[in-house]
Amino acid sequence: MAIYQSGVIFENVDTKNPDCWTLDSYLNRGGYTALKKILNEKITQESIIADMKTSGLRGRGGAGFPTGLKWSFMPRTLEGQKYIVCNSDEGEPGTFKDRDIMAFNPHSLIEGMIIAGYSISASVGYNYIHGEIFEIYERFEAALSEAREAGFLGKDIQGSGFDFELYAHHGYGAYICGEETALLDSLEGKKGQPRFKPPFPASYGLYGRPTTINNTESLASVPFILRDGAQVFQDKGVPNGGGTKLFSVSGHVNRPGNYEIPLGTPFTKLLEMAGGMRDGKKLKAVIPGGSSAPLLPASIMLECNMDFDSIAKAGSMLGSGGVIIMNEDVCMVKALERLAYFYHEESCGQCTPCREGTGWLYEIIHRIENGEGRINDLELLDSIGNQMAGRTICALADAAVFPVRSFIKHFRDEFEYHIEHKKCMVSHKWC
Amino acid sequence: MLSNEALEKIDIELAKYPDNRQRSAIMSALRIAQSEKGWLSHELVGYVADYLKIPPVQALEVATFYGMYNLKPVGKYKLTVCTNLPCALSGGVDAALYLKERLGVGFNETTADGMYTLKEGECMGACGDAPVILVNNHKMCSFMTTEAIEKKLAELQ
């Protein structure tokens, strides 16, 4: 079961109470007061966007782009339909925070999306929900019904003259749809294959109309920012990244789960909150931001703080906040083989370097793991990586190359041992 | 080919999208069709496409692109186990091995009695609950230790 520290999205949310997701519970926690204030006082779009910039909120889906700046790119005064889309297609290995936001506090996301719609002149929103979490999709639909009935969605919301409708769209098993333009194509009922950028979604998005796409956690943070104050949010974090952040801790810890903590919290503190290492084993390596982020060895990770700059300086990415913890028993070749298989499976097949390259990465790591590695395989992997990264429409190819490079960089001896001795250097145990 | 109840569900999905954008409802329409029939035959995909008034090929390309559609018949219960890295670190691979032995089938195979189909899954976004098993795409079962698997199999009759 997930565990939380009081923060922003999970402030006062009693996740043990089966009714904590309901409208009543949300209203009792001060829910929808930010929206009501905006509508009653007719707060301007410019003022809200300025607040979002002040908050220092950076996108929580992985790229860390400033949310306020993204909103400011929307051509708000352009006539015609505009859209706000929430990316809840959470399938980045190691990441499971958005699922819990929708399970335990869906109205924070709904309120955030209504406010976002108001701020960018979008009267329709879609929440694209990951295929494997059908029960969460149903929960979100139930929350939408409550919000509609209470007059927070629909025509003339709270007598303000502002119309906004919000719908849930259910995915069906394609990692690539977490890429925002693949998600838009999927919403249009097509194969989820990323689009060339430019044009960016703010000018040509869903059905060719201006669209803003934000991550679930980003949008669910909006009510807090506009209710408690942008500066209050900023001050919870660090200068180059405001607020708290949800970290999904998985792997060899005693208490895997989601932890909402201030950006800048030392990694050692997060590890301690997650109950420390399971069975008292030694920490070997960590992937700090979802499987697409470069791996860091324990010695570097233990010195890091959990914020964008600290993790970047250490050579990785904060990404989605999926923190994968590995102990001393893990063979790095075997771990990398599994990730390489994933990217090969999930490449959409549109760009040749990715479609073919992810296959080659997997094949070669697989043969090393199976004792058939060749002496120049590590150079070959590097060369394939060079032909993939930065040469495709989207970042999946890069995401497939990052783990390969970082695993070999930090644990080259294990790969060389595997090639030479045709077996693992450590006596591998998954758990 | 589909019950009125299923068609009503598809109509609810259709209403979410603008006029003339009924193609957007194809993913959910195929999901609803599959839930009723168990798998998507070409005829069924064609039927759903006709219902949405879109070319059959647009429905088929969606059915073949997304991993959760069954393009062949499956057992009464499709069990999908996540074996991706974070899950593997908390028993995902062990759960899959146990199920293979217990059911006597490999991945993408169905037991002789037609009860269970075993699938290997990719990230379900639930790594903190590993081992995770998805039953018939829509019911997620968490912390699936050997005991929990046995209990679940006893329920799924």
Coordinates of C-alpha atoms in Angstrom, one line a residue:
Chain A
M1 CA 0.0 0.0 0.0
A2 CA 1.2 3.4 -0.9
I3 CA 2.3 5.7 1.9
Y4 CA 2.3 9.5 1.8
Q5 CA 3.8 12.4 3.6
S6 CA 1.5 15.4 3.8
G7 CA 2.3 17.7 1.0
V8 CA 0.3 19.4 -1.8
I9 CA -1.8 16.9 -3.6
F10 CA -2.1 14.5 -0.7
E11 CA -2.4 17.1 2.0
N12 CA -5.1 15.8 4.4
V13 CA -6.0 12.9 2.1
D14 CA -6.8 9.9 4.3
T15 CA -5.9 7.2 1.8
K16 CA -7.2 4.5 4.2
N17 CA -10.7 5.9 4.0
P18 CA -12.5 4.3 1.1
D19 CA -14.5 7.5 0.5
C20 CA -11.5 9.9 0.4
W21 CA -11.9 10.2 -3.4
T22 CA -15.5 11.6 -3.2
L23 CA -16.6 15.1 -3.9
D24 CA -17.8 15.5 -0.3
S25 CA -14.4 14.6 1.0
Y26 CA -12.7 16.9 -1.4
L27 CA -15.0 19.8 -0.5
N28 CA -14.3 19.2 3.2
R29 CA -10.6 19.6 2.4
G30 CA -11.1 23.0 0.8
G31 CA -11.6 21.5 -2.7
Y32 CA -13.0 23.7 -5.5
T33 CA -12.3 26.9 -3.5
A34 CA -9.6 28.0 -6.0
L35 CA -12.0 27.5 -8.9
K36 CA -14.9 29.3 -7.2
K37 CA -12.6 32.3 -6.3
I38 CA -11.4 32.5 -9.9
L39 CA -14.9 32.5 -11.2
N40 CA -16.5 34.8 -8.6
E41 CA -13.7 37.4 -8.7
K42 CA -13.3 37.0 -12.5
I43 CA -9.5 36.7 -12.0
T44 CA -7.8 37.2 -15.4
Q45 CA -6.1 34.5 -17.4
E46 CA -2.9 36.6 -17.4
S47 CA -2.9 36.7 -13.6
I48 CA -3.4 32.9 -13.3
I49 CA -0.6 32.3 -15.8
A50 CA 1.6 34.7 -13.9
D51 CA 0.9 32.8 -10.7
M52 CA 1.7 29.5 -12.4
K53 CA 5.1 30.9 -13.5
T54 CA 5.8 32.2 -9.9
S55 CA 5.0 28.8 -8.5
G56 CA 8.0 27.3 -10.2
L57 CA 5.9 24.2 -11.2
R58 CA 7.8 22.2 -13.7
G59 CA 6.0 19.4 -15.6
R60 CA 5.8 16.2 -13.7
G61 CA 5.5 13.8 -16.6
G62 CA 9.3 13.7 -17.2
A63 CA 10.5 16.6 -19.3
G64 CA 10.2 19.2 -16.5
F65 CA 9.0 22.0 -18.7
P66 CA 7.6 25.0 -16.8
T67 CA 3.8 24.7 -16.7
G68 CA 3.1 28.4 -16.6
L69 CA 5.3 29.0 -19.6
K70 CA 3.5 26.2 -21.5
W71 CA 0.1 27.7 -20.8
S72 CA 1.4 31.1 -22.0
F73 CA 2.1 29.6 -25.4
M74 CA -1.6 29.0 -26.1
P75 CA -3.2 31.4 -28.6
R76 CA -6.0 32.2 -26.1
T77 CA -7.6 34.9 -28.2
L78 CA -7.7 32.8 -31.4
E79 CA -11.3 32.0 -32.4
G80 CA -12.5 28.4 -32.4
Q81 CA -12.2 25.3 -30.3
K82 CA -9.2 24.8 -28.1
Y83 CA -8.4 21.9 -25.8
I84 CA -6.7 21.0 -22.6
V85 CA -5.5 17.4 -22.4
C86 CA -4.2 15.5 -19.4
N87 CA -1.6 12.8 -19.9
S88 CA -2.5 10.1 -17.5
D89 CA -0.9 7.4 -19.7
E90 CA 1.5 6.4 -17.0
G91 CA 3.5 3.5 -18.3
E92 CA 7.1 4.5 -17.6
P93 CA 8.6 1.6 -15.7
G94 CA 9.0 2.6 -12.1
T95 CA 6.3 5.3 -12.1
F96 CA 2.9 4.8 -10.5
K97 CA 2.0 8.2 -9.0
D98 CA -0.8 9.3 -11.3
R99 CA -2.7 6.2 -10.7
D100 CA -2.8 7.0 -7.0
I101 CA -3.8 10.7 -7.6
M102 CA -6.8 9.5 -9.6
A103 CA -7.6 6.7 -7.1
F104 CA -7.5 8.9 -4.0
N105 CA -7.9 12.5 -5.1
P106 CA -9.4 12.6 -8.6
H107 CA -11.2 15.9 -7.9
S108 CA -7.8 17.7 -7.5
L109 CA -7.2 16.8 -11.1
I110 CA -10.6 17.7 -12.3
E111 CA -10.4 21.1 -10.6
G112 CA -6.9 21.6 -12.0
M113 CA -8.2 20.8 -15.5
I114 CA -11.1 23.2 -15.2
I115 CA -8.8 26.0 -14.1
A116 CA -6.4 25.2 -16.9
G117 CA -9.2 25.2 -19.4
Y118 CA -10.3 28.6 -18.1
S119 CA -6.7 30.0 -18.3
I120 CA -6.1 28.9 -21.9
S121 CA -9.7 29.5 -23.3
A122 CA -10.3 25.8 -23.7
S123 CA -13.9 24.7 -23.2
V124 CA -13.3 21.0 -23.6
G125 CA -10.7 18.7 -21.9
Y126 CA -9.8 15.0 -22.2
N127 CA -8.0 12.9 -19.6
Y128 CA -6.2 10.1 -21.4
I129 CA -5.9 7.2 -18.9
H130 CA -3.4 4.3 -19.1
G131 CA -5.0 1.1 -20.4
E132 CA -4.0 -1.3 -17.6
I133 CA -5.8 0.7 -14.9
F134 CA -9.4 0.2 -15.9
E135 CA -10.7 0.4 -12.4
I136 CA -9.1 3.8 -12.0
Y137 CA -10.7 4.9 -15.3
E138 CA -14.1 3.9 -13.8
R139 CA -13.2 5.8 -10.6
F140 CA -12.4 8.9 -12.6
E141 CA -15.7 8.6 -14.5
A142 CA -17.5 8.5 -11.2
A143 CA -15.7 11.6 -10.0
L144 CA -16.6 13.3 -13.2
S145 CA -20.3 12.5 -12.7
E146 CA -20.1 14.0 -9.2
A147 CA -18.5 17.2 -10.5
R148 CA -21.1 17.5 -13.3
E149 CA -23.9 17.0 -10.9
A150 CA -22.5 19.6 -8.5
G151 CA -22.3 22.2 -11.4
F152 CA -18.5 22.3 -11.6
L153 CA -18.6 21.0 -15.2
G154 CA -21.0 21.9 -18.0
K155 CA -22.5 25.1 -19.2
D156 CA -22.2 28.4 -17.3
I157 CA -20.2 26.9 -14.4
Q158 CA -21.3 28.4 -11.0
G159 CA -23.2 31.2 -12.9
S160 CA -19.9 32.6 -14.3
G161 CA -20.7 32.2 -18.0
F162 CA -17.7 29.9 -18.4
D163 CA -18.5 26.6 -20.1
F164 CA -16.2 23.5 -19.7
E165 CA -16.7 19.9 -20.3
L166 CA -14.3 17.1 -19.4
Y167 CA -14.1 13.5 -20.6
A168 CA -12.1 10.4 -19.8
H169 CA -10.4 8.5 -22.7
H170 CA -9.2 5.0 -22.0
G171 CA -5.9 3.8 -23.6
Y172 CA -5.3 0.1 -24.3
G173 CA -1.7 -0.8 -23.9
A174 CA 0.8 1.3 -25.8
Y175 CA 3.7 2.9 -23.9
I176 CA 4.3 5.3 -26.8
C177 CA 1.1 7.1 -26.1
G178 CA 2.7 8.7 -23.1
E179 CA 4.5 10.8 -25.8
E180 CA 2.2 13.8 -26.1
T181 CA 1.7 13.9 -29.9
A182 CA 1.3 10.1 -30.0
L183 CA -1.3 10.6 -27.3
L184 CA -3.1 13.1 -29.5
D185 CA -3.2 10.7 -32.5
S186 CA -4.5 8.0 -30.2
L187 CA -7.2 10.4 -28.9
E188 CA -8.2 10.9 -32.6
G189 CA -8.6 7.1 -32.9
K190 CA -5.4 6.3 -34.7
K191 CA -2.3 4.3 -34.0
G192 CA -0.3 6.2 -31.4
Q193 CA 2.6 7.4 -33.4
P194 CA 4.4 10.6 -32.6
R195 CA 4.1 13.6 -34.8
F196 CA 6.8 15.8 -36.1
K197 CA 7.3 19.0 -34.1
P198 CA 6.9 21.8 -35.1
P199 CA 4.0 22.4 -35.3
F200 CA 3.7 22.2 -31.6
P201 CA 0.4 21.2 -30.0
A202 CA -0.2 24.8 -28.9
S203 CA -0.8 25.7 -32.5
Y204 CA -1.8 22.3 -34.0
G205 CA -3.0 19.8 -31.5
L206 CA -6.0 17.6 -31.1
Y207 CA -8.1 17.6 -34.3
G208 CA -5.6 20.3 -35.5
R209 CA -6.8 22.8 -32.9
P210 CA -4.6 24.6 -30.3
T211 CA -4.0 22.2 -27.4
T212 CA -2.1 22.1 -24.1
I213 CA -1.0 18.8 -22.7
N214 CA 0.0 18.5 -19.1
N215 CA 0.8 15.6 -16.8
T216 CA -1.7 14.4 -14.1
E217 CA 0.5 15.5 -11.2
S218 CA 1.1 18.9 -12.7
L219 CA -2.6 19.6 -13.2
A220 CA -3.5 18.2 -9.8
S221 CA -1.1 20.7 -8.2
V222 CA -2.9 23.7 -9.7
P223 CA -5.7 24.0 -7.1
F224 CA -3.1 24.2 -4.3
I225 CA -1.0 26.8 -6.1
L226 CA -4.0 29.1 -6.7
R227 CA -5.6 28.5 -3.3
D228 CA -2.6 28.6 -0.9
G229 CA -0.4 30.8 -3.1
A230 CA 2.1 30.5 -5.8
Q231 CA 5.0 31.6 -3.6
V232 CA 4.0 29.1 -0.9
F233 CA 4.3 26.3 -3.5
Q234 CA 7.6 27.6 -4.8
D235 CA 9.0 27.9 -1.3
K236 CA 8.3 24.2 -0.6
G237 CA 10.9 23.3 -3.2
V238 CA 14.2 24.7 -4.5
P239 CA 14.8 27.8 -6.7
N240 CA 14.9 25.9 -10.0
G241 CA 11.9 23.6 -9.2
G242 CA 9.1 24.7 -6.9
G243 CA 6.8 22.6 -4.8
T244 CA 6.7 19.0 -3.6
K245 CA 7.0 16.1 -5.9
L246 CA 5.6 12.6 -5.8
F247 CA 8.3 9.9 -5.9
S248 CA 7.3 6.4 -6.7
V249 CA 9.8 4.1 -5.0
S250 CA 10.0 0.6 -6.2
G251 CA 12.4 -2.3 -6.0
H252 CA 14.5 -3.5 -3.1
V253 CA 13.0 -1.4 -0.3
N254 CA 10.9 -2.4 2.6
R255 CA 8.0 -0.1 1.8
P256 CA 7.6 0.6 -1.9
G257 CA 5.1 3.3 -2.6
N258 CA 4.5 7.0 -3.4
Y259 CA 6.1 9.7 -1.3
E260 CA 5.2 13.3 -1.7
I261 CA 8.2 15.3 -0.5
P262 CA 9.7 18.7 -1.1
L263 CA 11.9 18.9 -4.1
G264 CA 15.5 19.1 -2.8
T265 CA 15.0 16.4 -0.2
P266 CA 18.1 14.2 0.2
F267 CA 17.9 10.8 -1.5
T268 CA 19.0 9.2 1.8
K269 CA 15.9 10.7 3.5
L270 CA 13.6 9.2 0.8
L271 CA 15.2 5.8 1.1
E272 CA 14.7 6.0 4.8
M273 CA 11.0 6.9 4.4
A274 CA 10.6 3.9 2.1
G275 CA 11.8 1.7 5.0
G276 CA 15.4 1.4 3.9
M277 CA 16.9 -1.6 2.0
R278 CA 14.9 -4.8 2.1
D279 CA 16.6 -7.6 4.1
G280 CA 19.4 -5.3 5.1
K281 CA 21.1 -5.7 1.7
K282 CA 23.5 -3.1 0.3
L283 CA 22.3 -0.5 -2.2
K284 CA 24.0 -1.1 -5.6
A285 CA 22.3 1.3 -8.1
V286 CA 19.3 3.5 -8.6
I287 CA 17.4 4.7 -11.6
P288 CA 16.1 8.0 -10.2
G289 CA 13.5 9.1 -12.8
G290 CA 11.7 6.2 -14.5
S291 CA 13.4 3.6 -16.7
S292 CA 14.3 6.2 -19.4
A293 CA 16.6 8.0 -17.0
P294 CA 20.3 7.1 -16.8
L295 CA 21.2 4.7 -14.0
L296 CA 23.4 6.0 -11.1
P297 CA 25.6 3.9 -8.8
A298 CA 25.0 4.0 -5.1
S299 CA 28.0 6.1 -4.3
I300 CA 26.7 9.0 -6.5
M301 CA 23.1 8.5 -5.7
L302 CA 23.7 8.7 -1.9
E303 CA 25.1 12.2 -2.4
C304 CA 22.1 13.5 -4.4
N305 CA 19.1 15.5 -3.5
M306 CA 15.8 14.8 -5.2
D307 CA 15.5 17.8 -7.5
F308 CA 16.0 18.5 -11.2
D309 CA 19.4 20.2 -10.8
S310 CA 21.0 17.8 -8.4
I311 CA 20.0 14.7 -10.3
A312 CA 21.1 16.4 -13.6
K313 CA 24.4 17.3 -12.2
A314 CA 24.9 13.7 -11.1
G315 CA 24.4 12.6 -14.7
S316 CA 20.8 11.5 -14.8
M317 CA 17.3 13.0 -14.9
L318 CA 14.5 13.5 -12.3
G319 CA 12.2 12.5 -15.1
S320 CA 8.8 11.2 -13.8
G321 CA 10.1 10.6 -10.3
G322 CA 10.1 6.8 -10.6
V323 CA 12.9 5.7 -8.3
I324 CA 14.0 2.1 -9.0
I325 CA 16.2 0.7 -6.2
M326 CA 18.5 -2.2 -6.9
N327 CA 20.6 -4.1 -4.3
E328 CA 23.9 -5.9 -4.6
D329 CA 22.4 -9.2 -5.8
V330 CA 21.3 -7.7 -9.2
C331 CA 23.3 -8.6 -12.3
M332 CA 23.4 -5.4 -14.3
V333 CA 23.5 -7.3 -17.6
K334 CA 20.3 -9.1 -16.7
A335 CA 18.6 -5.9 -15.5
L336 CA 19.5 -4.0 -18.7
E337 CA 18.4 -6.9 -20.8
R338 CA 14.9 -6.6 -19.4
L339 CA 14.7 -2.9 -20.0
A340 CA 16.1 -3.3 -23.6
Y341 CA 13.3 -5.8 -24.2
F342 CA 10.8 -3.3 -23.1
Y343 CA 11.9 -0.6 -25.4
H344 CA 12.0 -3.0 -28.3
E345 CA 8.5 -4.2 -27.6
E346 CA 7.2 -0.6 -27.3
S347 CA 8.9 1.1 -30.2
C348 CA 6.0 2.2 -32.4
G349 CA 7.9 1.2 -35.5
Q350 CA 7.6 4.6 -37.3
C351 CA 11.3 5.6 -37.4
T352 CA 13.9 3.1 -38.7
P353 CA 16.7 3.9 -36.2
C354 CA 14.4 3.2 -33.3
R355 CA 12.4 0.2 -34.8
E356 CA 15.6 -1.6 -35.8
G357 CA 18.0 -0.1 -33.2
T358 CA 15.9 -1.2 -30.2
G359 CA 15.9 -4.7 -31.6
W360 CA 19.6 -4.8 -32.0
L361 CA 20.2 -3.4 -28.5
Y362 CA 18.1 -6.2 -27.1
E363 CA 19.6 -8.9 -29.3
I364 CA 23.1 -8.0 -28.3
I365 CA 22.5 -7.6 -24.6
H366 CA 20.5 -10.8 -24.7
R367 CA 23.4 -12.7 -26.2
I368 CA 25.9 -11.3 -23.6
E369 CA 23.5 -12.4 -20.9
N370 CA 23.3 -15.8 -22.4
G371 CA 27.0 -16.3 -22.6
E372 CA 27.3 -15.7 -26.3
G373 CA 28.7 -12.2 -26.1
R374 CA 31.5 -11.1 -28.4
I375 CA 34.6 -9.1 -27.5
N376 CA 33.5 -6.0 -29.5
D377 CA 29.9 -6.1 -28.4
L378 CA 30.2 -3.1 -26.0
E379 CA 31.6 -1.0 -28.8
L380 CA 28.9 -2.2 -31.1
L381 CA 26.2 -1.2 -28.5
D382 CA 27.8 2.2 -28.4
S383 CA 27.8 2.6 -32.1
I384 CA 24.2 1.5 -32.4
G385 CA 23.3 4.1 -29.7
N386 CA 25.0 6.8 -31.8
Q387 CA 22.9 5.9 -34.8
M388 CA 19.7 6.0 -32.7
A389 CA 19.8 8.9 -30.3
G390 CA 18.6 12.2 -31.7
R391 CA 17.8 10.7 -35.1
T392 CA 14.1 9.9 -34.6
I393 CA 10.8 11.8 -34.4
C394 CA 10.4 11.3 -30.6
A395 CA 12.6 10.5 -27.6
L396 CA 11.9 6.8 -27.3
A397 CA 15.1 6.0 -29.1
D398 CA 17.0 8.2 -26.8
A399 CA 15.2 6.6 -23.8
A400 CA 16.3 3.2 -25.0
V401 CA 19.9 4.3 -25.4
F402 CA 20.2 6.1 -22.0
P403 CA 20.0 2.9 -19.9
V404 CA 22.4 1.0 -22.2
R405 CA 25.0 3.8 -22.0
S406 CA 24.7 4.4 -18.2
F407 CA 24.6 0.7 -17.2
I408 CA 27.8 0.1 -19.2
K409 CA 29.4 3.3 -18.1
H410 CA 29.0 2.5 -14.4
F411 CA 29.2 -1.3 -14.4
R412 CA 31.5 -2.0 -17.4
D413 CA 33.4 -4.6 -15.4
E414 CA 30.2 -6.7 -15.1
F415 CA 29.6 -6.6 -18.9
E416 CA 33.2 -7.5 -19.7
Y417 CA 33.1 -10.3 -17.1
H418 CA 30.0 -11.7 -18.7
I419 CA 31.5 -11.7 -22.2
E420 CA 34.7 -13.3 -21.0
H421 CA 33.4 -15.8 -18.5
K422 CA 29.9 -16.4 -20.0
K423 CA 28.2 -15.9 -16.7
C424 CA 27.2 -13.3 -14.2
M425 CA 29.8 -11.6 -12.0
V426 CA 27.4 -11.5 -9.1
S427 CA 25.2 -14.5 -8.1
H428 CA 22.1 -12.9 -9.6
K429 CA 18.8 -12.9 -7.6
W430 CA 15.9 -10.7 -8.7
C431 CA 14.5 -10.5 -5.2
Chain B
M1 CA -23.2 -9.0 -33.4
L2 CA -23.2 -7.1 -30.2
S3 CA -25.9 -6.8 -27.5
N4 CA -28.0 -3.6 -27.1
E5 CA -26.2 -3.1 -23.8
A6 CA -22.8 -3.1 -25.5
L7 CA -24.1 -0.7 -28.2
E8 CA -25.4 1.6 -25.5
K9 CA -22.0 1.7 -23.9
I10 CA -20.4 2.5 -27.3
D11 CA -23.0 5.4 -27.7
I12 CA -21.9 6.8 -24.4
E13 CA -18.3 6.8 -25.6
L14 CA -19.3 8.4 -29.0
A15 CA -20.9 11.3 -27.2
K16 CA -17.6 12.3 -25.7
Y17 CA -16.2 13.5 -29.1
P18 CA -17.2 16.3 -31.4
D19 CA -19.5 15.6 -34.4
N20 CA -17.8 13.8 -37.2
R21 CA -15.0 12.7 -34.9
Q22 CA -16.5 9.3 -34.2
R23 CA -13.2 7.7 -35.1
S24 CA -12.0 8.8 -31.6
A25 CA -14.4 6.3 -30.0
I26 CA -12.8 3.3 -31.8
M27 CA -10.5 2.3 -28.9
S28 CA -13.3 2.1 -26.4
A29 CA -15.7 0.6 -28.9
L30 CA -13.2 -2.2 -29.6
R31 CA -12.7 -2.7 -25.8
I32 CA -16.5 -3.0 -25.2
A33 CA -16.8 -5.4 -28.1
Q34 CA -13.9 -7.5 -26.8
S35 CA -15.3 -7.5 -23.3
E36 CA -18.5 -9.1 -24.6
K37 CA -17.1 -11.5 -27.2
G38 CA -13.7 -12.4 -25.6
W39 CA -11.7 -11.5 -28.7
L40 CA -11.7 -9.4 -31.8
S41 CA -12.4 -11.4 -35.0
H42 CA -12.0 -9.6 -38.3
E43 CA -15.8 -9.7 -38.6
L44 CA -16.3 -8.2 -35.2
V45 CA -13.7 -5.4 -36.0
G46 CA -15.6 -4.8 -39.2
Y47 CA -18.9 -4.7 -37.4
V48 CA -17.6 -2.1 -34.9
A49 CA -16.2 0.0 -37.8
D50 CA -19.5 -0.1 -39.5
Y51 CA -21.3 1.0 -36.3
L52 CA -19.0 4.0 -36.0
K53 CA -19.2 4.6 -39.8
I54 CA -15.5 4.5 -40.3
P55 CA -13.5 2.4 -42.8
P56 CA -12.7 -1.1 -41.4
V57 CA -9.0 -0.6 -41.9
Q58 CA -9.0 2.3 -39.4
A59 CA -10.5 -0.1 -36.8
L60 CA -8.1 -2.9 -37.7
E61 CA -5.0 -0.8 -37.4
V62 CA -6.0 0.2 -33.9
A63 CA -6.8 -3.4 -33.0
T64 CA -3.4 -4.5 -34.1
F65 CA -1.4 -1.6 -32.7
Y66 CA -2.5 -1.6 -29.0
G67 CA -1.3 -4.5 -26.9
M68 CA -4.5 -5.3 -24.9
Y69 CA -6.7 -6.3 -27.7
N70 CA -7.1 -10.1 -28.2
L71 CA -6.7 -10.9 -31.9
K72 CA -7.1 -14.6 -31.2
P73 CA -9.4 -16.5 -28.8
V74 CA -8.2 -16.5 -25.2
G75 CA -9.1 -18.6 -22.2
K76 CA -11.9 -17.7 -19.9
Y77 CA -9.4 -15.8 -17.8
K78 CA -6.5 -13.9 -19.4
L79 CA -3.8 -13.5 -16.8
T80 CA -1.2 -10.8 -17.7
V81 CA 1.9 -10.7 -15.4
C82 CA 4.2 -7.7 -15.4
T83 CA 7.9 -8.8 -15.5
N84 CA 9.4 -5.4 -16.2
L85 CA 12.4 -4.4 -14.2
P86 CA 10.7 -2.7 -11.2
C87 CA 8.3 -5.6 -10.8
A88 CA 11.0 -8.2 -11.3
L89 CA 12.8 -6.7 -8.3
S90 CA 9.7 -7.5 -6.2
G91 CA 8.7 -10.9 -7.4
G92 CA 7.2 -10.3 -10.9
V93 CA 9.4 -12.8 -12.6
D94 CA 8.9 -15.4 -9.9
A95 CA 5.1 -15.0 -10.1
A96 CA 5.3 -15.6 -13.9
L97 CA 7.5 -18.7 -13.4
Y98 CA 5.1 -20.0 -10.8
L99 CA 2.1 -19.5 -13.1
K100 CA 3.9 -21.2 -16.0
E101 CA 4.5 -24.3 -13.9
R102 CA 1.2 -24.3 -12.1
L103 CA -0.8 -23.9 -15.3
G104 CA 1.6 -25.9 -17.5
V105 CA 1.6 -23.3 -20.2
G106 CA 4.1 -20.7 -21.5
F107 CA 3.4 -17.1 -22.4
N108 CA 0.7 -16.6 -25.0
E109 CA -0.6 -20.1 -24.4
T110 CA -3.9 -21.3 -23.1
T111 CA -4.6 -24.2 -20.8
A112 CA -6.1 -27.3 -22.4
D113 CA -9.4 -26.8 -20.6
G114 CA -9.7 -23.3 -22.0
M115 CA -9.7 -21.7 -18.6
Y116 CA -6.5 -19.6 -18.5
T117 CA -4.3 -17.7 -21.0
L118 CA -1.0 -16.5 -19.7
K119 CA 0.5 -13.3 -21.0
E120 CA 3.7 -11.3 -20.2
G121 CA 2.9 -7.7 -19.6
E122 CA 4.8 -4.5 -19.9
C123 CA 4.6 -1.7 -17.3
M124 CA 1.1 -1.4 -15.8
G125 CA 2.0 1.6 -13.7
A126 CA 1.7 -0.2 -10.5
C127 CA 5.3 -1.1 -9.7
G128 CA 4.8 -0.4 -6.0
D129 CA 2.3 -3.3 -5.7
A130 CA 4.5 -5.9 -7.4
P131 CA 3.9 -8.7 -8.2
V132 CA 0.9 -7.5 -10.3
I133 CA -1.4 -9.7 -12.3
L134 CA -4.1 -8.3 -14.6
V135 CA -7.2 -10.5 -15.0
N136 CA -9.0 -10.0 -18.3
N137 CA -7.5 -6.6 -18.8
H138 CA -9.7 -4.9 -16.3
K139 CA -9.1 -6.3 -12.8
M140 CA -5.7 -5.6 -11.3
C141 CA -4.5 -7.9 -8.5
S142 CA -1.7 -6.6 -6.3
F143 CA 1.0 -8.3 -4.2
M144 CA 0.5 -11.6 -6.0
T145 CA 2.7 -13.9 -3.9
T146 CA 2.4 -17.7 -4.4
E147 CA -0.4 -17.9 -1.8
A148 CA -2.3 -14.9 -3.3
I149 CA -2.0 -16.6 -6.7
E150 CA -3.5 -19.8 -5.4
K151 CA -6.3 -17.9 -3.7
K152 CA -7.1 -16.0 -6.9
L153 CA -7.0 -19.2 -9.1
A154 CA -9.5 -20.8 -6.7
E155 CA -11.8 -17.8 -7.2
L156 CA -11.5 -17.8 -11.0
Q157 CA -13.6 -20.8 -11.8

